Amino acid sequence: MTQELIEGFLEAIPLPAVLVDQTERFIGANAAGTTLLGQQLKGRHFATILRQPGVTAAIEACLQDKSARTARHLSNDGAQDTTFEVSLRYVPGIGAVNGGAVLLCFTDVTEREQAGQMRRDFVANVSHELRTPLTALMGFIETLRGAARDDPAARDRFLAIMEGEASRMNRLVGDLLSLNRVESAERVRPKEKLDLTAHLTSTLKSMQLLAEAGNVALSLEAPDEPVHVTGDSDQLQQVFTNLIENAIKYGGDEVRVVLTPMERDPALRAPAARIQVIDNGPGIDPVHLPRLTERFYRADSHRSRELGGTGLGLAIVKHIINRHRGRLRVESDLGAGASFTVILPQ
Ligand SMILES: Nc1ncnc2c1ncn2[C@@H]1O[C@H](COP(=O)(O)OP(=O)(O)OP(=O)(O)O)[C@@H](O)[C@H]1O
Ligand SMILES: [Mg+2]
């Protein structure tokens, strides 16, 4: 095969691809291969470019026994670490003295690996979250069968704790299902037209008891005229309920909900409604802010668990706001309270 034909074939491969012949030097690379491994490959020994032992060993073995194999190549695209699966195939009749060459094709499997990792983390987290209350329940069942069998006072106390643990598991499963529903509908745009002023008024009314129980003054500041958005009213209720519930649980003694219509939101570049949930509590250390909407992420995990939190609330909020093509912004500092801002396009 002439060099021109080789180049033509390499360029037709829709992946980064390079050829290494029996002299152990590169005899060709397509544009994607050059982008991945660098300019001026041709004529260079492969080991000066591909230094990872898995890949070099595979090339040497393939040149020797001419059978196909795969290897892993780790790289970095400037922004993040990337992983490639390299397939090695022997091509006879080309290269130095037509002794054949090895064709290396690089498939980017970074996303696949990340998705796999996320799935494993998720399962590990769910199991852990379920196991804690379950272990407590099993412990109390054992105690009720044994030591506390004839002690009515202890039995009542244990049953109350067991009820708490069981309802935590129930909440967790409910939140997981809700997250699943929101995720699977994320691409379907909501169609309902609703008035945020009325919507927030009724949401606040339903949270009033919780606020009173926590000695928190809950107030709404909204314009008198209706503020319309297109949205899913149940889901938006879930968003505001969780943000207000968090502010009551983790905040101080005052929670303000402020609704402001905006002619043009700079981030959305469109008319929008802004809803802020502001508390005067201990706030959140800024190191936690970027990860706050991750599943099971808690800024103060001890306090959150103690208060029955599952750590899924803000993950659900984030998905619902994404579905509404909106934005969520969190501002907070230790000792300075927290402010959660939802921007919804109008
Ligand atoms: N207003 C706030 N002030 C201080 N910390 C907050 C506030 N809102 C949220 N957080 C922190 O963010 C974490 C994540 O909140 P999120 O709503 O996702 O979970 P949760 O409240 O623990 O559980 P769930 O909402 O599922 O009951 C909380 O555990 C808490 O540590
Ligand atoms: Mg919450």
Short mmCIF file of C-alpha atoms and ligand atoms in Angstrom, two decimals:
data_model
loop_
_atom_site.label_atom_id
_atom_site.label_comp_id
_atom_site.label_asym_id
_atom_site.label_seq_id
_atom_site.Cartn_x
_atom_site.Cartn_y
_atom_site.Cartn_z
CA MET A 1 0.00 0.00 0.00
CA THR A 2 1.31 3.45 -0.78
CA GLN A 3 1.68 6.04 1.95
CA GLU A 4 -1.17 7.98 0.38
CA LEU A 5 -3.54 5.02 0.65
CA ILE A 6 -2.51 4.44 4.26
CA GLU A 7 -3.21 8.08 5.11
CA GLY A 8 -6.55 7.87 3.31
CA PHE A 9 -7.62 4.81 5.30
CA LEU A 10 -6.46 6.29 8.60
CA GLU A 11 -8.38 9.49 7.95
CA ALA A 12 -11.52 7.45 7.21
CA ILE A 13 -11.45 5.89 10.69
CA PRO A 14 -13.85 7.91 12.92
CA LEU A 15 -11.56 7.59 15.98
CA PRO A 16 -8.06 8.72 16.84
CA ALA A 17 -5.88 6.15 15.04
CA VAL A 18 -2.13 5.60 14.55
CA LEU A 19 0.03 2.95 12.89
CA VAL A 20 3.26 1.48 14.30
CA ASP A 21 5.39 -0.79 12.08
CA GLN A 22 8.03 -3.46 12.77
CA THR A 23 10.74 -0.81 13.31
CA GLU A 24 8.58 0.25 16.29
CA ARG A 25 8.06 3.69 14.76
CA PHE A 26 4.90 5.56 13.82
CA ILE A 27 4.22 5.38 10.11
CA GLY A 28 0.95 7.30 10.12
CA ALA A 29 -1.72 9.02 12.16
CA ASN A 30 -5.06 10.61 11.36
CA ALA A 31 -5.97 14.15 12.44
CA ALA A 32 -7.76 12.96 15.60
CA GLY A 33 -4.76 10.79 16.50
CA THR A 34 -2.45 13.77 16.08
CA THR A 35 -4.72 15.87 18.30
CA LEU A 36 -4.63 13.19 20.98
CA LEU A 37 -0.93 12.24 20.87
CA GLY A 38 0.80 15.32 19.44
CA GLN A 39 2.26 16.65 16.19
CA GLN A 40 5.13 15.09 14.25
CA LEU A 41 4.52 11.50 15.21
CA LYS A 42 5.76 10.01 12.00
CA GLY A 43 9.21 8.42 12.28
CA ARG A 44 9.31 8.56 16.07
CA HIS A 45 9.67 5.52 18.28
CA PHE A 46 6.29 4.71 19.85
CA ALA A 47 7.77 4.52 23.37
CA THR A 48 8.71 8.22 23.25
CA ILE A 49 5.01 9.07 22.92
CA LEU A 50 3.06 6.22 24.48
CA ARG A 51 4.68 5.71 27.84
CA GLN A 52 2.04 3.75 29.70
CA PRO A 53 3.26 0.19 30.33
CA GLY A 54 -0.09 -1.40 29.42
CA VAL A 55 -0.06 0.20 25.97
CA THR A 56 3.65 -0.33 25.18
CA ALA A 57 3.51 -3.98 26.22
CA ALA A 58 0.44 -4.51 24.04
CA ILE A 59 2.15 -2.95 20.99
CA GLU A 60 5.27 -5.08 21.43
CA ALA A 61 3.23 -8.25 21.87
CA CYS A 62 1.02 -7.45 18.88
CA LEU A 63 4.06 -6.83 16.63
CA GLN A 64 5.38 -10.22 17.74
CA ASP A 65 2.39 -12.54 17.59
CA LYS A 66 0.13 -10.49 15.27
CA SER A 67 -2.99 -11.16 17.31
CA ALA A 68 -5.50 -8.50 18.35
CA ARG A 69 -5.68 -7.09 21.87
CA THR A 70 -6.92 -4.10 23.87
CA ALA A 71 -5.25 -1.80 26.38
CA ARG A 72 -6.15 1.25 28.46
CA HIS A 73 -4.68 4.66 27.82
CA LEU A 74 -5.10 7.42 30.42
CA SER A 75 -4.88 11.01 29.29
CA ASN A 76 -5.96 14.51 30.21
CA ASP A 77 -7.81 16.86 27.89
CA GLY A 78 -6.84 19.95 29.88
CA ALA A 79 -10.10 20.05 31.82
CA GLN A 80 -10.30 16.52 33.20
CA ASP A 81 -8.68 13.09 33.22
CA THR A 82 -9.83 10.97 30.33
CA THR A 83 -9.72 7.22 29.76
CA PHE A 84 -9.35 5.58 26.36
CA GLU A 85 -9.79 2.00 25.39
CA VAL A 86 -7.14 1.20 22.77
CA SER A 87 -7.82 -1.54 20.27
CA LEU A 88 -4.73 -3.03 18.60
CA ARG A 89 -5.06 -4.89 15.30
CA TYR A 90 -2.31 -6.25 13.08
CA VAL A 91 -2.32 -5.06 9.45
CA PRO A 92 -0.10 -7.26 7.24
CA GLY A 93 1.86 -6.10 4.21
CA ILE A 94 2.51 -2.46 5.12
CA GLY A 95 5.33 -0.56 6.81
CA ALA A 96 9.08 -1.23 6.68
CA VAL A 97 9.91 -4.07 4.25
CA ASN A 98 6.17 -4.65 4.12
CA GLY A 99 6.52 -6.51 7.42
CA GLY A 100 3.16 -5.35 8.69
CA ALA A 101 2.11 -2.78 11.30
CA VAL A 102 -0.12 -2.42 14.33
CA LEU A 103 -3.19 -0.19 14.02
CA LEU A 104 -4.15 1.48 17.28
CA CYS A 105 -7.64 2.99 17.58
CA PHE A 106 -8.56 5.03 20.68
CA THR A 107 -12.15 5.02 22.01
CA ASP A 108 -12.94 7.61 24.67
CA VAL A 109 -14.67 5.70 27.51
CA THR A 110 -14.45 8.47 30.11
CA GLU A 111 -18.21 9.07 30.28
CA ARG A 112 -18.95 5.36 30.50
CA GLU A 113 -16.51 4.97 33.37
CA GLN A 114 -17.92 8.02 35.17
CA ALA A 115 -21.50 6.80 34.76
CA GLY A 116 -20.47 3.42 36.14
CA GLN A 117 -18.76 5.06 39.09
CA MET A 118 -21.81 7.22 39.79
CA ARG A 119 -24.08 4.20 39.70
CA ARG A 120 -21.85 2.31 42.13
CA ASP A 121 -21.66 5.33 44.47
CA PHE A 122 -25.41 5.73 44.31
CA VAL A 123 -26.13 2.12 45.22
CA ALA A 124 -23.56 2.28 48.02
CA ASN A 125 -25.15 5.47 49.37
CA VAL A 126 -28.70 4.14 49.22
CA SER A 127 -27.70 0.91 50.95
CA HIS A 128 -25.89 2.85 53.63
CA GLU A 129 -28.81 5.22 54.21
CA LEU A 130 -31.25 2.32 54.49
CA ARG A 131 -29.03 0.17 56.62
CA THR A 132 -28.69 2.69 59.45
CA PRO A 133 -32.40 2.83 60.38
CA LEU A 134 -32.76 -0.86 59.62
CA THR A 135 -29.99 -1.77 62.06
CA ALA A 136 -31.67 0.37 64.71
CA LEU A 137 -35.01 -1.34 64.09
CA MET A 138 -33.50 -4.80 64.37
CA GLY A 139 -31.73 -3.84 67.59
CA PHE A 140 -34.95 -2.61 69.16
CA ILE A 141 -36.91 -5.66 68.06
CA GLU A 142 -34.34 -7.82 69.81
CA THR A 143 -34.52 -5.70 72.96
CA LEU A 144 -38.32 -5.83 72.96
CA ARG A 145 -38.18 -9.61 72.75
CA GLY A 146 -35.69 -9.84 75.57
CA ALA A 147 -34.75 -7.32 78.24
CA ALA A 148 -37.67 -4.91 77.70
CA ARG A 149 -40.28 -7.60 77.37
CA ASP A 150 -42.12 -6.84 80.61
CA ASP A 151 -41.27 -3.16 80.90
CA PRO A 152 -44.19 -1.14 79.47
CA ALA A 153 -42.43 2.23 79.88
CA ALA A 154 -39.34 1.10 77.96
CA ARG A 155 -41.52 -0.60 75.36
CA ASP A 156 -43.38 2.63 74.60
CA ARG A 157 -40.17 4.57 74.36
CA PHE A 158 -38.61 2.01 72.00
CA LEU A 159 -41.73 1.83 69.86
CA ALA A 160 -41.62 5.60 69.44
CA ILE A 161 -38.00 5.44 68.28
CA MET A 162 -38.83 2.55 65.94
CA GLU A 163 -41.64 4.58 64.44
CA GLY A 164 -39.19 7.40 63.81
CA GLU A 165 -36.69 5.08 62.11
CA ALA A 166 -39.38 3.42 60.01
CA SER A 167 -40.71 6.76 58.84
CA ARG A 168 -37.19 7.85 57.93
CA MET A 169 -36.93 4.79 55.68
CA ASN A 170 -40.31 5.59 54.26
CA ARG A 171 -39.24 9.17 53.51
CA LEU A 172 -36.05 7.95 51.89
CA VAL A 173 -37.88 5.59 49.57
CA GLY A 174 -40.43 8.32 48.79
CA ASP A 175 -37.64 10.78 47.94
CA LEU A 176 -35.88 8.22 45.74
CA LEU A 177 -39.08 7.55 43.80
CA SER A 178 -39.72 11.25 43.48
CA LEU A 179 -36.18 11.83 42.18
CA ASN A 180 -36.69 9.05 39.68
CA ARG A 181 -39.96 10.53 38.43
CA VAL A 182 -38.50 14.01 38.09
CA GLU A 183 -35.45 12.67 36.26
CA SER A 184 -37.44 10.68 33.76
CA ALA A 185 -39.66 13.68 32.97
CA GLU A 186 -36.77 16.14 32.83
CA ARG A 187 -36.96 16.53 29.05
CA VAL A 188 -40.71 17.14 28.99
CA ARG A 189 -41.41 20.83 29.41
CA PRO A 190 -44.16 21.71 31.88
CA LYS A 191 -47.25 23.36 30.37
CA GLU A 192 -49.46 24.55 33.23
CA LYS A 193 -49.87 28.29 33.62
CA LEU A 194 -49.79 29.35 37.23
CA ASP A 195 -49.70 32.38 39.46
CA LEU A 196 -46.70 32.33 41.77
CA THR A 197 -48.16 34.81 44.23
CA ALA A 198 -51.15 32.55 44.95
CA HIS A 199 -48.98 29.45 44.75
CA LEU A 200 -46.49 30.72 47.34
CA THR A 201 -49.24 32.03 49.61
CA SER A 202 -50.78 28.57 49.84
CA THR A 203 -47.39 26.86 50.23
CA LEU A 204 -46.52 29.16 53.13
CA LYS A 205 -49.88 28.50 54.73
CA SER A 206 -49.19 24.77 54.69
CA MET A 207 -45.77 25.32 56.30
CA GLN A 208 -47.03 27.62 59.02
CA LEU A 209 -47.45 24.85 61.62
CA LEU A 210 -43.92 23.56 61.05
CA ALA A 211 -42.58 27.11 61.40
CA GLU A 212 -44.48 27.67 64.63
CA ALA A 213 -43.25 24.36 66.03
CA GLY A 214 -39.69 25.54 65.36
CA ASN A 215 -40.34 29.06 66.71
CA VAL A 216 -39.61 30.53 63.31
CA ALA A 217 -41.29 33.62 61.89
CA LEU A 218 -42.20 32.81 58.29
CA SER A 219 -43.16 35.63 55.95
CA LEU A 220 -43.88 36.26 52.28
CA GLU A 221 -43.02 39.43 50.39
CA ALA A 222 -44.74 39.43 47.02
CA PRO A 223 -46.29 41.99 44.66
CA ASP A 224 -50.07 42.40 44.87
CA GLU A 225 -50.65 41.52 41.24
CA PRO A 226 -50.24 37.92 40.02
CA VAL A 227 -46.86 36.75 38.72
CA HIS A 228 -47.39 34.15 36.00
CA VAL A 229 -45.02 31.38 34.99
CA THR A 230 -45.40 28.18 33.02
CA GLY A 231 -44.69 25.30 35.31
CA ASP A 232 -45.73 22.13 37.03
CA SER A 233 -47.55 23.25 40.14
CA ASP A 234 -46.95 20.05 42.19
CA GLN A 235 -43.27 20.07 41.39
CA LEU A 236 -42.84 23.77 42.14
CA GLN A 237 -44.62 23.21 45.42
CA GLN A 238 -42.05 20.50 46.15
CA VAL A 239 -39.23 22.98 45.39
CA PHE A 240 -40.53 25.71 47.68
CA THR A 241 -41.54 23.27 50.40
CA ASN A 242 -38.07 21.80 50.55
CA LEU A 243 -36.29 25.17 50.50
CA ILE A 244 -38.55 26.57 53.22
CA GLU A 245 -38.35 23.37 55.25
CA ASN A 246 -34.53 23.51 55.07
CA ALA A 247 -34.56 27.16 56.13
CA ILE A 248 -36.76 26.29 59.10
CA LYS A 249 -34.72 23.20 60.04
CA TYR A 250 -31.21 24.54 59.57
CA GLY A 251 -31.79 28.29 59.85
CA GLY A 252 -32.41 30.73 62.66
CA ASP A 253 -35.66 32.27 63.88
CA GLU A 254 -36.70 34.10 60.73
CA VAL A 255 -37.41 32.88 57.20
CA ARG A 256 -38.31 35.34 54.45
CA VAL A 257 -39.69 34.30 51.10
CA VAL A 258 -39.39 37.07 48.52
CA LEU A 259 -40.99 36.98 45.07
CA THR A 260 -39.78 39.51 42.51
CA PRO A 261 -40.82 39.68 38.85
CA MET A 262 -37.87 40.68 36.66
CA GLU A 263 -38.08 42.19 33.19
CA ARG A 264 -34.85 40.52 32.20
CA ASP A 265 -32.74 38.05 34.10
CA PRO A 266 -29.08 38.40 33.10
CA ALA A 267 -28.41 34.64 33.27
CA LEU A 268 -31.51 33.56 31.36
CA ARG A 269 -31.55 36.66 29.13
CA ALA A 270 -35.33 36.67 29.38
CA PRO A 271 -38.16 37.90 31.60
CA ALA A 272 -38.18 35.83 34.77
CA ALA A 273 -39.60 35.42 38.25
CA ARG A 274 -37.17 35.38 41.15
CA ILE A 275 -38.03 33.57 44.37
CA GLN A 276 -35.66 33.88 47.30
CA VAL A 277 -35.78 31.88 50.51
CA ILE A 278 -33.65 33.72 53.05
CA ASP A 279 -32.87 32.66 56.60
CA ASN A 280 -30.81 34.18 59.40
CA GLY A 281 -29.31 30.92 60.68
CA PRO A 282 -25.73 29.69 61.04
CA GLY A 283 -25.30 29.50 57.26
CA ILE A 284 -23.26 27.04 55.21
CA ASP A 285 -19.49 26.95 54.84
CA PRO A 286 -18.78 28.05 51.22
CA VAL A 287 -16.67 24.90 50.65
CA HIS A 288 -19.91 22.90 50.63
CA LEU A 289 -21.83 25.10 48.20
CA PRO A 290 -20.70 23.54 44.89
CA ARG A 291 -21.72 20.05 46.03
CA LEU A 292 -24.89 20.91 47.94
CA THR A 293 -27.28 19.67 45.24
CA GLU A 294 -25.58 16.26 44.92
CA ARG A 295 -27.59 13.30 46.13
CA PHE A 296 -27.02 12.52 49.78
CA TYR A 297 -24.69 15.49 50.24
CA ARG A 298 -25.14 17.16 53.61
CA ALA A 299 -23.24 20.19 54.82
CA ASP A 300 -23.72 19.24 58.46
CA SER A 301 -24.48 15.55 58.23
CA HIS A 302 -24.91 15.00 61.94
CA ARG A 303 -27.51 17.72 62.29
CA SER A 304 -29.28 16.78 59.08
CA ARG A 305 -29.63 13.11 60.08
CA GLU A 306 -30.76 14.07 63.53
CA LEU A 307 -33.50 16.17 61.96
CA GLY A 308 -34.58 13.27 59.75
CA GLY A 309 -33.09 14.62 56.52
CA THR A 310 -32.30 12.25 53.66
CA GLY A 311 -29.94 14.61 51.80
CA LEU A 312 -32.04 14.21 48.65
CA GLY A 313 -34.15 17.37 48.95
CA LEU A 314 -31.87 19.74 47.05
CA ALA A 315 -31.08 17.09 44.41
CA ILE A 316 -34.82 16.93 43.67
CA VAL A 317 -35.05 20.74 43.70
CA LYS A 318 -32.21 20.98 41.18
CA HIS A 319 -33.79 18.49 38.77
CA ILE A 320 -37.18 20.20 38.94
CA ILE A 321 -35.64 23.60 38.26
CA ASN A 322 -33.67 22.14 35.33
CA ARG A 323 -36.89 20.81 33.91
CA HIS A 324 -38.32 24.33 34.12
CA ARG A 325 -35.20 25.71 32.37
CA GLY A 326 -34.57 27.79 35.47
CA ARG A 327 -31.60 28.44 37.72
CA LEU A 328 -30.79 27.76 41.36
CA ARG A 329 -28.30 29.97 43.18
CA VAL A 330 -27.12 29.45 46.74
CA GLU A 331 -25.40 32.19 48.69
CA SER A 332 -24.20 31.70 52.22
CA ASP A 333 -21.38 32.17 54.64
CA LEU A 334 -20.77 30.81 58.11
CA GLY A 335 -22.72 32.88 60.60
CA ALA A 336 -24.38 34.93 57.87
CA GLY A 337 -27.53 32.91 57.12
CA ALA A 338 -28.33 31.30 53.79
CA SER A 339 -30.17 32.49 50.73
CA PHE A 340 -31.54 30.14 48.07
CA THR A 341 -32.62 31.85 44.86
CA VAL A 342 -34.80 30.21 42.22
CA ILE A 343 -35.10 31.92 38.83
CA LEU A 344 -37.95 30.73 36.61
CA PRO A 345 -38.37 31.93 33.03
CA GLN A 346 -41.71 33.63 32.35
N1 LIG B 1 -30.94 27.04 54.93
C1 LIG B 1 -29.92 26.23 55.22
N2 LIG B 1 -29.01 26.56 56.20
C2 LIG B 1 -27.99 25.72 56.50
N3 LIG B 1 -27.75 24.54 55.89
C3 LIG B 1 -28.60 24.16 54.93
C4 LIG B 1 -29.72 24.96 54.55
N4 LIG B 1 -30.37 24.33 53.56
C5 LIG B 1 -29.71 23.16 53.35
N5 LIG B 1 -28.65 23.06 54.16
C6 LIG B 1 -27.67 21.94 54.18
O1 LIG B 1 -27.74 21.29 52.93
C7 LIG B 1 -27.93 19.89 53.11
C8 LIG B 1 -28.72 19.33 51.94
O2 LIG B 1 -30.07 19.72 51.99
P1 LIG B 1 -31.20 18.76 51.39
O3 LIG B 1 -32.49 19.47 51.43
O4 LIG B 1 -30.70 18.25 50.08
O5 LIG B 1 -31.18 17.50 52.38
P2 LIG B 1 -31.85 17.31 53.82
O6 LIG B 1 -32.63 18.53 54.20
O7 LIG B 1 -30.75 16.85 54.72
O8 LIG B 1 -32.82 16.10 53.56
P3 LIG B 1 -34.32 16.14 52.95
O9 LIG B 1 -34.53 17.47 52.33
O10 LIG B 1 -34.30 15.03 51.96
O11 LIG B 1 -35.19 15.87 54.11
C9 LIG B 1 -28.60 19.76 54.45
O12 LIG B 1 -28.32 18.51 55.01
C10 LIG B 1 -27.98 20.89 55.25
O13 LIG B 1 -26.75 20.46 55.82
MG MG B 2 -34.14 19.30 52.83
#
